[in-house]
mmCIF file of C-alpha atoms in Angstrom:
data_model
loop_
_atom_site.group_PDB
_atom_site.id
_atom_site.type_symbol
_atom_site.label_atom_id
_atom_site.label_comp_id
_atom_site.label_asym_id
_atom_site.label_seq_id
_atom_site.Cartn_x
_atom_site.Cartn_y
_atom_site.Cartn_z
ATOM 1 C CA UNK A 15 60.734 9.882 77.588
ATOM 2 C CA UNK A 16 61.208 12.628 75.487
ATOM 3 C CA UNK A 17 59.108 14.415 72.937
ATOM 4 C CA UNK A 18 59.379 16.672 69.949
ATOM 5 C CA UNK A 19 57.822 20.151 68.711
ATOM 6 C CA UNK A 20 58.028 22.035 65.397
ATOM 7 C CA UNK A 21 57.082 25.516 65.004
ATOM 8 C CA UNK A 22 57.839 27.604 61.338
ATOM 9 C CA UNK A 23 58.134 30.849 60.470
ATOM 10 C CA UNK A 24 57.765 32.446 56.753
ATOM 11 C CA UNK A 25 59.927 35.317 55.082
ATOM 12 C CA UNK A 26 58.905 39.004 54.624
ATOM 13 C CA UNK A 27 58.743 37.553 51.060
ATOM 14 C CA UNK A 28 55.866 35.096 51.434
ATOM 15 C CA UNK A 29 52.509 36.402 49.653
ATOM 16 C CA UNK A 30 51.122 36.163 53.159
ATOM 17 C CA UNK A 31 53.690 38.534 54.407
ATOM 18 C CA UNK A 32 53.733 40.558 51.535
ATOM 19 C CA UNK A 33 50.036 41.684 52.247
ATOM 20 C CA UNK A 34 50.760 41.805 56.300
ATOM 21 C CA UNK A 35 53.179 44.228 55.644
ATOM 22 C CA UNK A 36 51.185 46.640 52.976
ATOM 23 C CA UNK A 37 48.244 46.602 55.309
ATOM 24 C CA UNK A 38 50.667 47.942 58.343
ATOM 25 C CA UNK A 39 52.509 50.276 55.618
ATOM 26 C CA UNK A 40 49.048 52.160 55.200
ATOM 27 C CA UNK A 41 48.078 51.827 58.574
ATOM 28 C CA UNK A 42 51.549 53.520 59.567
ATOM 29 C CA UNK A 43 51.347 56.110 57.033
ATOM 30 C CA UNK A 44 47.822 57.207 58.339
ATOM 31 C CA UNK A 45 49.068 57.257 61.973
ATOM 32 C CA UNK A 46 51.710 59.751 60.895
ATOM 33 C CA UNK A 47 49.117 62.248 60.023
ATOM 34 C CA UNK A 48 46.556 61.140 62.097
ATOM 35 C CA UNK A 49 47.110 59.141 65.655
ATOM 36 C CA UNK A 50 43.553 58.743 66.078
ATOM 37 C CA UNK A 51 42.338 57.060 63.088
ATOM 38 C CA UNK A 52 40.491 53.836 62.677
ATOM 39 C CA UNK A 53 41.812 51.747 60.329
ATOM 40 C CA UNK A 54 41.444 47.849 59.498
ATOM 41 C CA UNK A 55 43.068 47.241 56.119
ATOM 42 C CA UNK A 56 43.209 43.933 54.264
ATOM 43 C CA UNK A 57 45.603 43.323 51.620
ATOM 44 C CA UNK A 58 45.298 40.480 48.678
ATOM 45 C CA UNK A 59 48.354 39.848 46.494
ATOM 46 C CA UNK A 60 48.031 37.281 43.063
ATOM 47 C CA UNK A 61 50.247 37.508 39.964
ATOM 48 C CA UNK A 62 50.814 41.055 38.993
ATOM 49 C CA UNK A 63 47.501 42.382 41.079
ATOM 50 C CA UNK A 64 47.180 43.992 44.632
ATOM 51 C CA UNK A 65 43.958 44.690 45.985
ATOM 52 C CA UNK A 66 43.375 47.143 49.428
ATOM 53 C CA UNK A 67 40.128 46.841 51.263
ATOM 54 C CA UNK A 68 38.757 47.303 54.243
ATOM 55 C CA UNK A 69 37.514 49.955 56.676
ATOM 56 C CA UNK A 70 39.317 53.718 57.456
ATOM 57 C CA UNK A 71 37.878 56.482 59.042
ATOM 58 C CA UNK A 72 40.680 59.104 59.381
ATOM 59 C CA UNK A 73 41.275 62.973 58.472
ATOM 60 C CA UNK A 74 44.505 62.250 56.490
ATOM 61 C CA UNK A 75 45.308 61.264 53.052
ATOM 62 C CA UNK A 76 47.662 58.491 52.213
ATOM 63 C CA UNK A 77 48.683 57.651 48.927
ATOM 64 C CA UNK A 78 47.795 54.006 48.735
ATOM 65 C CA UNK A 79 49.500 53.386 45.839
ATOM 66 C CA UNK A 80 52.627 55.043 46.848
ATOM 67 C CA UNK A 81 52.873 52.744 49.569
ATOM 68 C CA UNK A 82 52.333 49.734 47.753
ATOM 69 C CA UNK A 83 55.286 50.383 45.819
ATOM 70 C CA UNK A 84 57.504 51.311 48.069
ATOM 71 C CA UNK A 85 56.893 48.196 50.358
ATOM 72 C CA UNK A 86 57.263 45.244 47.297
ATOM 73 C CA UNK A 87 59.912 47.500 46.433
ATOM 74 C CA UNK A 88 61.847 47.185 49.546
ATOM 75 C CA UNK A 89 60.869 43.469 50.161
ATOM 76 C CA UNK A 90 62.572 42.940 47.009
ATOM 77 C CA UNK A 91 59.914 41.993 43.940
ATOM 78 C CA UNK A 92 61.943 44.368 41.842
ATOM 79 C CA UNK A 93 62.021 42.101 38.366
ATOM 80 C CA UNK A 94 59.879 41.322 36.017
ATOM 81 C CA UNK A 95 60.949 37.828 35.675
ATOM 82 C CA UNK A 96 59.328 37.121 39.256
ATOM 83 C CA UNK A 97 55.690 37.837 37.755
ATOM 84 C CA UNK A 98 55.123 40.132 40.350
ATOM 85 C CA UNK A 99 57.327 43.325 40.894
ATOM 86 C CA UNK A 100 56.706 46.666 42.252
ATOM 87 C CA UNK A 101 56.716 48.770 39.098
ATOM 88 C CA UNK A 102 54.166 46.706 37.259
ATOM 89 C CA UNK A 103 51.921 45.296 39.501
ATOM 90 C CA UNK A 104 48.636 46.824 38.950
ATOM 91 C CA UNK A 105 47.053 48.253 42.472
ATOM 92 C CA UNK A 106 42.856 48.254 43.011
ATOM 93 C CA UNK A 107 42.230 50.722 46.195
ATOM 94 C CA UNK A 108 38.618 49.504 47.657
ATOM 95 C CA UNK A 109 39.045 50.954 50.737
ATOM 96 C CA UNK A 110 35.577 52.898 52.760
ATOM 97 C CA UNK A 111 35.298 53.812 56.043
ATOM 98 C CA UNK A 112 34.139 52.223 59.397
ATOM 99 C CA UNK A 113 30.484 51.422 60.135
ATOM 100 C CA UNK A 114 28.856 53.862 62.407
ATOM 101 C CA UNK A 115 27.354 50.884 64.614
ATOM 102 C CA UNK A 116 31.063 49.981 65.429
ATOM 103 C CA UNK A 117 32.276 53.585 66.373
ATOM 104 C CA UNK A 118 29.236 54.160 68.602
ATOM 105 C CA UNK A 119 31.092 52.027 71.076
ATOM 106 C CA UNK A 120 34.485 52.505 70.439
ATOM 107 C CA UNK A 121 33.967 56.202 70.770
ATOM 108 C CA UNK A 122 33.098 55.928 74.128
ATOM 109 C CA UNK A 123 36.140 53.624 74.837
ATOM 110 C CA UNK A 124 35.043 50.319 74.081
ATOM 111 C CA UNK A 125 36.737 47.190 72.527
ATOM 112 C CA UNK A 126 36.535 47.295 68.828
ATOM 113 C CA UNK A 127 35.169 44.173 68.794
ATOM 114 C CA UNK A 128 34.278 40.827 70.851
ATOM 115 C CA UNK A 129 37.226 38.089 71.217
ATOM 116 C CA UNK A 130 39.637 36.004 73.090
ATOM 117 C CA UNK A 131 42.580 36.791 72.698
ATOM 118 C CA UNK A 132 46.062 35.360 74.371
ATOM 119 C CA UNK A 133 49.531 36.224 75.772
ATOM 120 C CA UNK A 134 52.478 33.815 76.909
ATOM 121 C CA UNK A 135 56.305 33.468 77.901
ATOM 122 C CA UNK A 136 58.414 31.095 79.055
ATOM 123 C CA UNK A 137 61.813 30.544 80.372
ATOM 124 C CA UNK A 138 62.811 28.484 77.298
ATOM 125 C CA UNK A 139 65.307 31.348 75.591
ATOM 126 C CA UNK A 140 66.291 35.075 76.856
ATOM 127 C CA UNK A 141 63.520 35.988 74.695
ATOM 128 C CA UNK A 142 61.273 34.131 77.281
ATOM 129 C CA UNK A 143 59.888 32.825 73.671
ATOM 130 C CA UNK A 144 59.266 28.730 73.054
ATOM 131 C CA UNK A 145 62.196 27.961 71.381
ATOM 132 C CA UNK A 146 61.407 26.627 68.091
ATOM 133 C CA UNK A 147 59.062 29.750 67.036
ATOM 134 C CA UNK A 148 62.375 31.654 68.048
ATOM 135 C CA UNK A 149 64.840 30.146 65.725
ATOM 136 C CA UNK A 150 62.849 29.620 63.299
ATOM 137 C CA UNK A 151 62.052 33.430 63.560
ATOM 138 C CA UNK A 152 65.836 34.113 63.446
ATOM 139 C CA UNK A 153 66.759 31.408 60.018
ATOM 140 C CA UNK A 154 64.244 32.992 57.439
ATOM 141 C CA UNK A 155 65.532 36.622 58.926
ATOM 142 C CA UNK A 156 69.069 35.202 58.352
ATOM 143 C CA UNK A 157 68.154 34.552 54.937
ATOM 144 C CA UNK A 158 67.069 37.963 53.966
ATOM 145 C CA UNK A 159 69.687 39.873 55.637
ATOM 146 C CA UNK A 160 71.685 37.737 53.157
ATOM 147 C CA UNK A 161 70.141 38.317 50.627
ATOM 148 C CA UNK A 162 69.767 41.979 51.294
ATOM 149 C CA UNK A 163 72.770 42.693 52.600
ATOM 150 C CA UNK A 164 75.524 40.072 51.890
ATOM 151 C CA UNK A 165 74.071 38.988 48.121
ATOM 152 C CA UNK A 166 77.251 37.842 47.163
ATOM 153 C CA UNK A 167 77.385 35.159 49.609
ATOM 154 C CA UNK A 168 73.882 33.586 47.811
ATOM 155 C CA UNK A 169 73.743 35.580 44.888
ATOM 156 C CA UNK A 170 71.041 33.300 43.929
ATOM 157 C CA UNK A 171 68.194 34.348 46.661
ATOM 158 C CA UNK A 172 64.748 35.445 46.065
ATOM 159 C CA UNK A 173 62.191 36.979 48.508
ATOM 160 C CA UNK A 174 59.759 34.099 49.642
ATOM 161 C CA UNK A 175 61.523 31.744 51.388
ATOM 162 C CA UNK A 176 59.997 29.506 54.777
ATOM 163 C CA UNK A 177 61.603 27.329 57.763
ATOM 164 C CA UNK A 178 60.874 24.744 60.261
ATOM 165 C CA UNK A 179 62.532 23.718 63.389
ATOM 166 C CA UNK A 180 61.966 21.013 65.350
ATOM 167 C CA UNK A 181 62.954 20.767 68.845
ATOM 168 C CA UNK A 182 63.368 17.810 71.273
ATOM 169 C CA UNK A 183 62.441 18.040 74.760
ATOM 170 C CA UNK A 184 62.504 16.227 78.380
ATOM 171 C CA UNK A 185 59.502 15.836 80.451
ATOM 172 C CA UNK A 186 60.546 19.223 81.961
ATOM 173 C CA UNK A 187 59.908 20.452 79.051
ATOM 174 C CA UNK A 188 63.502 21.488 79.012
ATOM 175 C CA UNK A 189 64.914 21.792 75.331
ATOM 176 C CA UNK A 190 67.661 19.109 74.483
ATOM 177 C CA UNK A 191 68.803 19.375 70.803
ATOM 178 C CA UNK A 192 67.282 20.211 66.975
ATOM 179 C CA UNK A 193 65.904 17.384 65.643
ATOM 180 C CA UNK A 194 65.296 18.900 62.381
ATOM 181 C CA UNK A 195 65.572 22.301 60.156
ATOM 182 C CA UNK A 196 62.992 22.501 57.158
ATOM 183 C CA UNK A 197 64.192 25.557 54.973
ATOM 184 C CA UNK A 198 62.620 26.421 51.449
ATOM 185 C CA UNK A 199 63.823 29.554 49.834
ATOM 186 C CA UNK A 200 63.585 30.928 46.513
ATOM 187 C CA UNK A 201 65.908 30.765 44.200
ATOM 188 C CA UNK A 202 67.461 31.699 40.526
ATOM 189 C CA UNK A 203 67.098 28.943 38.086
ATOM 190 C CA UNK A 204 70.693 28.452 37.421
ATOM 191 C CA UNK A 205 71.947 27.397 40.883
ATOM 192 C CA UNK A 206 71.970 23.826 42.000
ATOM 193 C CA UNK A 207 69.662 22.438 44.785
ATOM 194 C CA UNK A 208 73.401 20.682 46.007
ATOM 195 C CA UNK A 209 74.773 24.486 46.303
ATOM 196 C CA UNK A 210 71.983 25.606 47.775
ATOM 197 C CA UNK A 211 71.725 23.093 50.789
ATOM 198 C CA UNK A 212 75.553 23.276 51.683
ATOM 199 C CA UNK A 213 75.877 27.389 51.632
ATOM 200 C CA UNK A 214 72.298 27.414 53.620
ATOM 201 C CA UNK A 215 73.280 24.624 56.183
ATOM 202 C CA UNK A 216 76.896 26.515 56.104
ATOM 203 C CA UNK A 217 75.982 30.255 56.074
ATOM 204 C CA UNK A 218 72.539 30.307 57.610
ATOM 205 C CA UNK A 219 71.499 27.357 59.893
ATOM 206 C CA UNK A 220 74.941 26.718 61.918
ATOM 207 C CA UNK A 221 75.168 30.505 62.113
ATOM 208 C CA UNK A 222 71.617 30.559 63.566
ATOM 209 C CA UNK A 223 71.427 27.564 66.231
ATOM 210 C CA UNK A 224 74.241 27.252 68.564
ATOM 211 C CA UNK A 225 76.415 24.075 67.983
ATOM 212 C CA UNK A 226 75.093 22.363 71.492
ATOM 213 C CA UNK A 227 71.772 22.099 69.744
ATOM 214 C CA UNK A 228 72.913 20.455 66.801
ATOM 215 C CA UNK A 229 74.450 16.799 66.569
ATOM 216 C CA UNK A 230 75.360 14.453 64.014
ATOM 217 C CA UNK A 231 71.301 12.931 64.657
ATOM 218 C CA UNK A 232 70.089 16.328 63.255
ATOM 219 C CA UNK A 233 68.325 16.349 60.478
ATOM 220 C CA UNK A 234 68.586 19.111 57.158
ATOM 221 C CA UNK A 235 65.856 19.490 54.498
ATOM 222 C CA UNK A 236 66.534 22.222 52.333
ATOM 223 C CA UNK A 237 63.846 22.618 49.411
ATOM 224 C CA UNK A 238 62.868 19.148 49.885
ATOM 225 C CA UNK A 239 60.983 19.282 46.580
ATOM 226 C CA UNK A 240 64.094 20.197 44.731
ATOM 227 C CA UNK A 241 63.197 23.376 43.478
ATOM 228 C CA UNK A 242 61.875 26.199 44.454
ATOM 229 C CA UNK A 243 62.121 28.856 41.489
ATOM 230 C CA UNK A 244 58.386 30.014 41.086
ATOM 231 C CA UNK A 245 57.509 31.648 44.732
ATOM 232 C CA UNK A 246 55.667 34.264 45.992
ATOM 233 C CA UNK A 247 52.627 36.411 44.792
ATOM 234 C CA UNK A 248 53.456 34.402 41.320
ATOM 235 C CA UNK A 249 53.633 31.099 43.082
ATOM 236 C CA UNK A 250 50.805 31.586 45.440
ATOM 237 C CA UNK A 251 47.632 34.204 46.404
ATOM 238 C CA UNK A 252 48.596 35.742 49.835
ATOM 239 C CA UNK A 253 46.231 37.283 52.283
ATOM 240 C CA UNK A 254 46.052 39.703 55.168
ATOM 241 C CA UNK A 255 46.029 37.820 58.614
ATOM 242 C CA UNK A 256 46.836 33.801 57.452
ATOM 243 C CA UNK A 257 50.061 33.620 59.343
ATOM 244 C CA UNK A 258 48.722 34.415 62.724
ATOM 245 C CA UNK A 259 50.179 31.275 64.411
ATOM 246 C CA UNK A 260 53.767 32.424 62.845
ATOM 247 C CA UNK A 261 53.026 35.530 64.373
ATOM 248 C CA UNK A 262 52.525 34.474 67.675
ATOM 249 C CA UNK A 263 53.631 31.320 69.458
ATOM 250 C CA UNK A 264 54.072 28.805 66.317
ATOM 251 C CA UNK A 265 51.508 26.695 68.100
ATOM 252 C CA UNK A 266 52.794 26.307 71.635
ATOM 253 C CA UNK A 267 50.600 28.338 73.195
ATOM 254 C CA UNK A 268 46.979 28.979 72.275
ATOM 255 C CA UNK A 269 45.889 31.944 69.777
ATOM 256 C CA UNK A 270 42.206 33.667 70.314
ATOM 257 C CA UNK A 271 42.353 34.068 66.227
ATOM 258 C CA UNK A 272 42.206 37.228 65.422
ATOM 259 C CA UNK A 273 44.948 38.454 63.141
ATOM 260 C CA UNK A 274 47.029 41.896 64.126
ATOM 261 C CA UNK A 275 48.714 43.152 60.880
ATOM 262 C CA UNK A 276 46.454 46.307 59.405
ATOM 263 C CA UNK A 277 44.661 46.932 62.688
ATOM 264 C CA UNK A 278 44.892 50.178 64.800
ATOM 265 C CA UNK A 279 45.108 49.474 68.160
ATOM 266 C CA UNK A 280 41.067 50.370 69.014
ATOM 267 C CA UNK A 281 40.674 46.629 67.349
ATOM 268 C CA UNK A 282 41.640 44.531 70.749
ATOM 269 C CA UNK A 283 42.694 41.438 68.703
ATOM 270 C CA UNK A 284 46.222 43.399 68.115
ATOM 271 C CA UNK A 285 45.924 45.963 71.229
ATOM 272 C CA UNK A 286 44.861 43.135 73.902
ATOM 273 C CA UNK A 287 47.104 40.690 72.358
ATOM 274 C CA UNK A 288 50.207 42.703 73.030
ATOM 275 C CA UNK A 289 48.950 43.771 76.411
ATOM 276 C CA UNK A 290 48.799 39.938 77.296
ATOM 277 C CA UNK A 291 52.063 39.644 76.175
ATOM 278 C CA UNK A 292 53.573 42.084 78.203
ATOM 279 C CA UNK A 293 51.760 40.556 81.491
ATOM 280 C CA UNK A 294 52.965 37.011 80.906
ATOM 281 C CA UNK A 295 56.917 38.071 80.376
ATOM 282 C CA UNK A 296 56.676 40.422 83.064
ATOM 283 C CA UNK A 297 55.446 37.285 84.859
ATOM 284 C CA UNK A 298 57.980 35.314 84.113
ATOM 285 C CA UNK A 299 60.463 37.975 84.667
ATOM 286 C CA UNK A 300 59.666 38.536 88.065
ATOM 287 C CA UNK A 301 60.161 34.814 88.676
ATOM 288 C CA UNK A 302 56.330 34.093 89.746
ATOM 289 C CA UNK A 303 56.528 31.207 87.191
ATOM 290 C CA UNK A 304 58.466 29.370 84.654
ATOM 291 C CA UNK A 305 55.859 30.423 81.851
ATOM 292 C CA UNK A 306 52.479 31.881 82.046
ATOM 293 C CA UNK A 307 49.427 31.520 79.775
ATOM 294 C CA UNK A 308 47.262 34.742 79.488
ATOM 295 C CA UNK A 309 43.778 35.115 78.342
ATOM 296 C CA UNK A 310 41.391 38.610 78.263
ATOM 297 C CA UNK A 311 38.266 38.526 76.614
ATOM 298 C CA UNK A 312 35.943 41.536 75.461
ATOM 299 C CA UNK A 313 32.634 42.458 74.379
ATOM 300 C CA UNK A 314 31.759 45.341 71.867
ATOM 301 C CA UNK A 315 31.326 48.294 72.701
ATOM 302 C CA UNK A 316 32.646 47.705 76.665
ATOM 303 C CA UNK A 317 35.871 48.888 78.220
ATOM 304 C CA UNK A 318 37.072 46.252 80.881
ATOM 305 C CA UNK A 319 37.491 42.999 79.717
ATOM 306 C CA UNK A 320 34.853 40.012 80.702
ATOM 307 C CA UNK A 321 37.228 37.783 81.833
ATOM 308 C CA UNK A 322 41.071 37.414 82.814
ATOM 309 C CA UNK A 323 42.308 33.916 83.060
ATOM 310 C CA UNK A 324 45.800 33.329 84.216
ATOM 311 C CA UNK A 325 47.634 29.486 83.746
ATOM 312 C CA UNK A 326 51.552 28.673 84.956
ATOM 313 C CA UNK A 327 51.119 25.419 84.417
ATOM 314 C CA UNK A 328 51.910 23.878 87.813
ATOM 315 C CA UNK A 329 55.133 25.992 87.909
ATOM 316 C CA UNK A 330 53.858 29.136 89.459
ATOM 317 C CA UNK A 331 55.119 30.001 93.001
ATOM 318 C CA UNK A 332 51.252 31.485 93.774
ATOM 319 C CA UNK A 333 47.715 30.003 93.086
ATOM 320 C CA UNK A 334 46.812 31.159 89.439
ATOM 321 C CA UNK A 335 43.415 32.808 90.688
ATOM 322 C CA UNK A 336 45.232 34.931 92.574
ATOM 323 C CA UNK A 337 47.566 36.042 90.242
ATOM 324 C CA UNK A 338 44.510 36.793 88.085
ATOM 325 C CA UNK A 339 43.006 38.802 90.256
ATOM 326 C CA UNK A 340 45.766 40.633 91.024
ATOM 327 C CA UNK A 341 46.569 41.243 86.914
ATOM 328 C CA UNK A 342 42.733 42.283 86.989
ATOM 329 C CA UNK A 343 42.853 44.927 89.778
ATOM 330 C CA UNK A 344 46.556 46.394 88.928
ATOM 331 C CA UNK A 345 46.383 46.791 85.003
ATOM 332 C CA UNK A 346 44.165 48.682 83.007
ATOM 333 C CA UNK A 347 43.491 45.923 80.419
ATOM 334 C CA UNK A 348 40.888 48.415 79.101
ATOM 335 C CA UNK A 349 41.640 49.442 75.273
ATOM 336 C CA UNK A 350 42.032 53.049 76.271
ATOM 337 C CA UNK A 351 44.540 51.575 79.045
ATOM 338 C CA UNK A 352 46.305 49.514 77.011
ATOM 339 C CA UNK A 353 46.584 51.797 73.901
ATOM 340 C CA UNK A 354 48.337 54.584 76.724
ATOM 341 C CA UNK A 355 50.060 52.252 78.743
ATOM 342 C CA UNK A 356 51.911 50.656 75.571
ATOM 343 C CA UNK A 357 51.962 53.749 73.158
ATOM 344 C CA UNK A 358 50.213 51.905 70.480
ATOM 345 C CA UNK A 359 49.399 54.907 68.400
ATOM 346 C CA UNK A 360 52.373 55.387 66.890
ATOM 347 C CA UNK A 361 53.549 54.613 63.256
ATOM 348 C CA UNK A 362 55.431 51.226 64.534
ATOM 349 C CA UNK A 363 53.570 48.270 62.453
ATOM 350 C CA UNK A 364 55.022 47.615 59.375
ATOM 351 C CA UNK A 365 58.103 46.232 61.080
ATOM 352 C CA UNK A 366 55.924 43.877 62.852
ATOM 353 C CA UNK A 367 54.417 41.881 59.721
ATOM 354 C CA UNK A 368 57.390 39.273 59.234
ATOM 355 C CA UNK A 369 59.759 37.389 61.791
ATOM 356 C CA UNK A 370 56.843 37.274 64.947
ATOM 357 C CA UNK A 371 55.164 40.187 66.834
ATOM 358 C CA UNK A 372 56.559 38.725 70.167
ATOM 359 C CA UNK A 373 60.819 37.960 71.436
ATOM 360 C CA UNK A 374 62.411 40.858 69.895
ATOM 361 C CA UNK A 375 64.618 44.057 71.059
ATOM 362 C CA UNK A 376 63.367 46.527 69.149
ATOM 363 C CA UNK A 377 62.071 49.437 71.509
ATOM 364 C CA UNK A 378 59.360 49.885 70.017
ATOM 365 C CA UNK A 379 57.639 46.858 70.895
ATOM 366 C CA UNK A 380 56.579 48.445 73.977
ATOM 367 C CA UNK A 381 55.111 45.259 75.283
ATOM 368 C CA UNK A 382 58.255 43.255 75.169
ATOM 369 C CA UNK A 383 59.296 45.581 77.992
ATOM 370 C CA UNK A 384 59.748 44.834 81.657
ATOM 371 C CA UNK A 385 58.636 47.355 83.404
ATOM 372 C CA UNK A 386 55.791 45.563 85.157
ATOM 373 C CA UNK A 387 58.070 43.226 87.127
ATOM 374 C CA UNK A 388 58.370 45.969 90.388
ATOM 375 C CA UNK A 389 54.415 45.414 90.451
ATOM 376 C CA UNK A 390 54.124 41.792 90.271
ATOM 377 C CA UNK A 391 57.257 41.233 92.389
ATOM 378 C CA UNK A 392 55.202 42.943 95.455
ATOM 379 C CA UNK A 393 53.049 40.032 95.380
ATOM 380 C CA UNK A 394 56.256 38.394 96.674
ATOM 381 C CA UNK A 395 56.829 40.666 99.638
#
């Protein structure tokens, strides 16, 4: 018997996204000038408002406006007529810095905070990604680099757009086909929802997903409410940190729920995160399993994690406790560690907050690297 599994993904444009990437614009423009800043920065976007809160303790000066602008500017909210746009928008800073209880520890080297948080890969797609997290990743990108760079293919695109792919599988878990696409975008008001679906099934789904995967069984819904004109900070309130399941895994693996964008790396949900990340593709690199589940979990104030939990899911060529303690004795997994290890203070987040945090070639996502697989390939010696 078979079985199916749907993951989504949401455009830079969602209100979601919008505020994931403002909070990462500030936090990158205060790492320029200041690597060693503390910063945890939540962003809320509503018709024609942005408000900036949250917690900075830094010796530079950003100009929080400035940024604002510049990133709904280059997300494309650029007319009036989408109730939200970059000129206009008003902008309320109500930013303060950190409390002094929290730095006590994190001075010292501590985890920002307590958590779970978790890392996986699998041998699904090169990305060593689930499948249907990665092409859903890779349609609503599709869509903007139409939009941003091919316009008069879909002259008719706006910003917010969102996707859904679901994926059939064998009791190997092996993928088989798509089952179904789920694509919203925004649009102009004078195209028709008929144009839309043929030059998005045309120009961005069946240039997305190889042709093995589709079939004539395949299902399309594109704007399946049949229209989709009003979108984005207009059509919805967005928030810092509500996507954290696009984020990740789209659901296939477990999340410890703590959200990344607008968090310097002292904050383990983002630093840790990425860290188990990197162990679980190097993993699966190194061929010591088909996939790998990941969990580290910290206490305030305290360097080395409380707990590392490794799972391969039958499909591991050693005993999972092992593996753990191996993970546990070879990696620093503290947040001074990790922060070194992976170069996490480095102006490198923005580009983060839409299309996943995890299966992409960009080199500064330090922790998609492999360059752990010589040390966990000794365990095979």
């Amino acid at each position: 018997m078979s079985y199916l599994f749907t993951s989504e993904s949401v455009s830079e444009g969602h209100p979601d996204k919008v505020c994931d990437a403002i909070s990462d614009g500030v936090l990158d423009a205060i790492f320029s000038q200041d690597p060693n800043a503390r910063v945890a920065c939540e962003t809320m976007v509503t018709t024609g408002l942005v408000v900036v809160a949250g917690e900075v303790t830094t010796t530079a000066y950003v100009d929080v406006q400035d940024i604002v602008r510049k990133t709904i500017k280059e997300i494309g909210y650029t007319k009036a007529e989408y109730k939200f746009d970059s000129d206009s928008c008003g902008i309320l800073n109500a930013i303060h810095s950190q409390s002094p209880d929290i730095a006590m520890g994190v001075d010292k080297g501590g985890a920002g905070d307590q958590g779970i948080m978790f890392g996986y890969a699998c041998d699904q797609t090169p990305e060593l990604m689930p499948m249907p997290i990665v092409y859903a990743h890779k349609l609503v990108k599709k869509l903007t680099d139409i939009r941003k760079k091919n316009l008069k293919l879909m002259p008719y695109l706006r910003p917010d757009a969102k996707s859904q792919v679901t994926i059939e599988y064998d009791n190997n878990h092996k993928p088989l086909r798509v089952d179904a696409v789920v694509i919203s975008t925004q649009h102009d008001g004078d195209v028709s929802q008929k144009k839309i679906k043929e030059d998005v099934i045309e120009h961005v789904i069946k240039k997305v997903i190889p042709a093995k995967y589709l079939d004539k069984k395949t299902k399309y819904y594109v704007n399946p409410t049949g229209r989709f004109e009003v979108g984005g900070p207009h059509g919805d309130s967005g928030l810092t940190g509500r996507k954290i399941i696009v984020d990740s895994y789209g659901g296939w693996a477990p999340h410890g729920g703590g959200a990344f964008s607008g968090k310097d790396p002292s904050k383990v949900d983002r630093s840790a995160t990425y860290a188990a990340r990197h162990i679980a593709k190097n993993v699966v690199a190194a061929k010591l399993a088909k996939e790998c589940l990941v969990q580290v979990a910290y206490a305030i104030g305290v360097a080395q994690p409380v707990s590392v939990y490794v799972n391969t899911n039958g499909t591991g060529v050693l005993p999972d406790g092992l593996l753990g303690e191996y993970i546990n004795r070879e990696v620093d997994l503290t947040p001074r560690g990790i922060i070194e290890r992976l170069k996490l203070r480095r102006p490198i987040y923005q580009k983060t907050a839409a299309y996943g945090h995890f299966g992409r070639n960009d080199k500064d996502f330090t922790w998609e690297q492999l360059d752990l697989v010589p040390l966990f390939k000794k365990l095979l010696q």
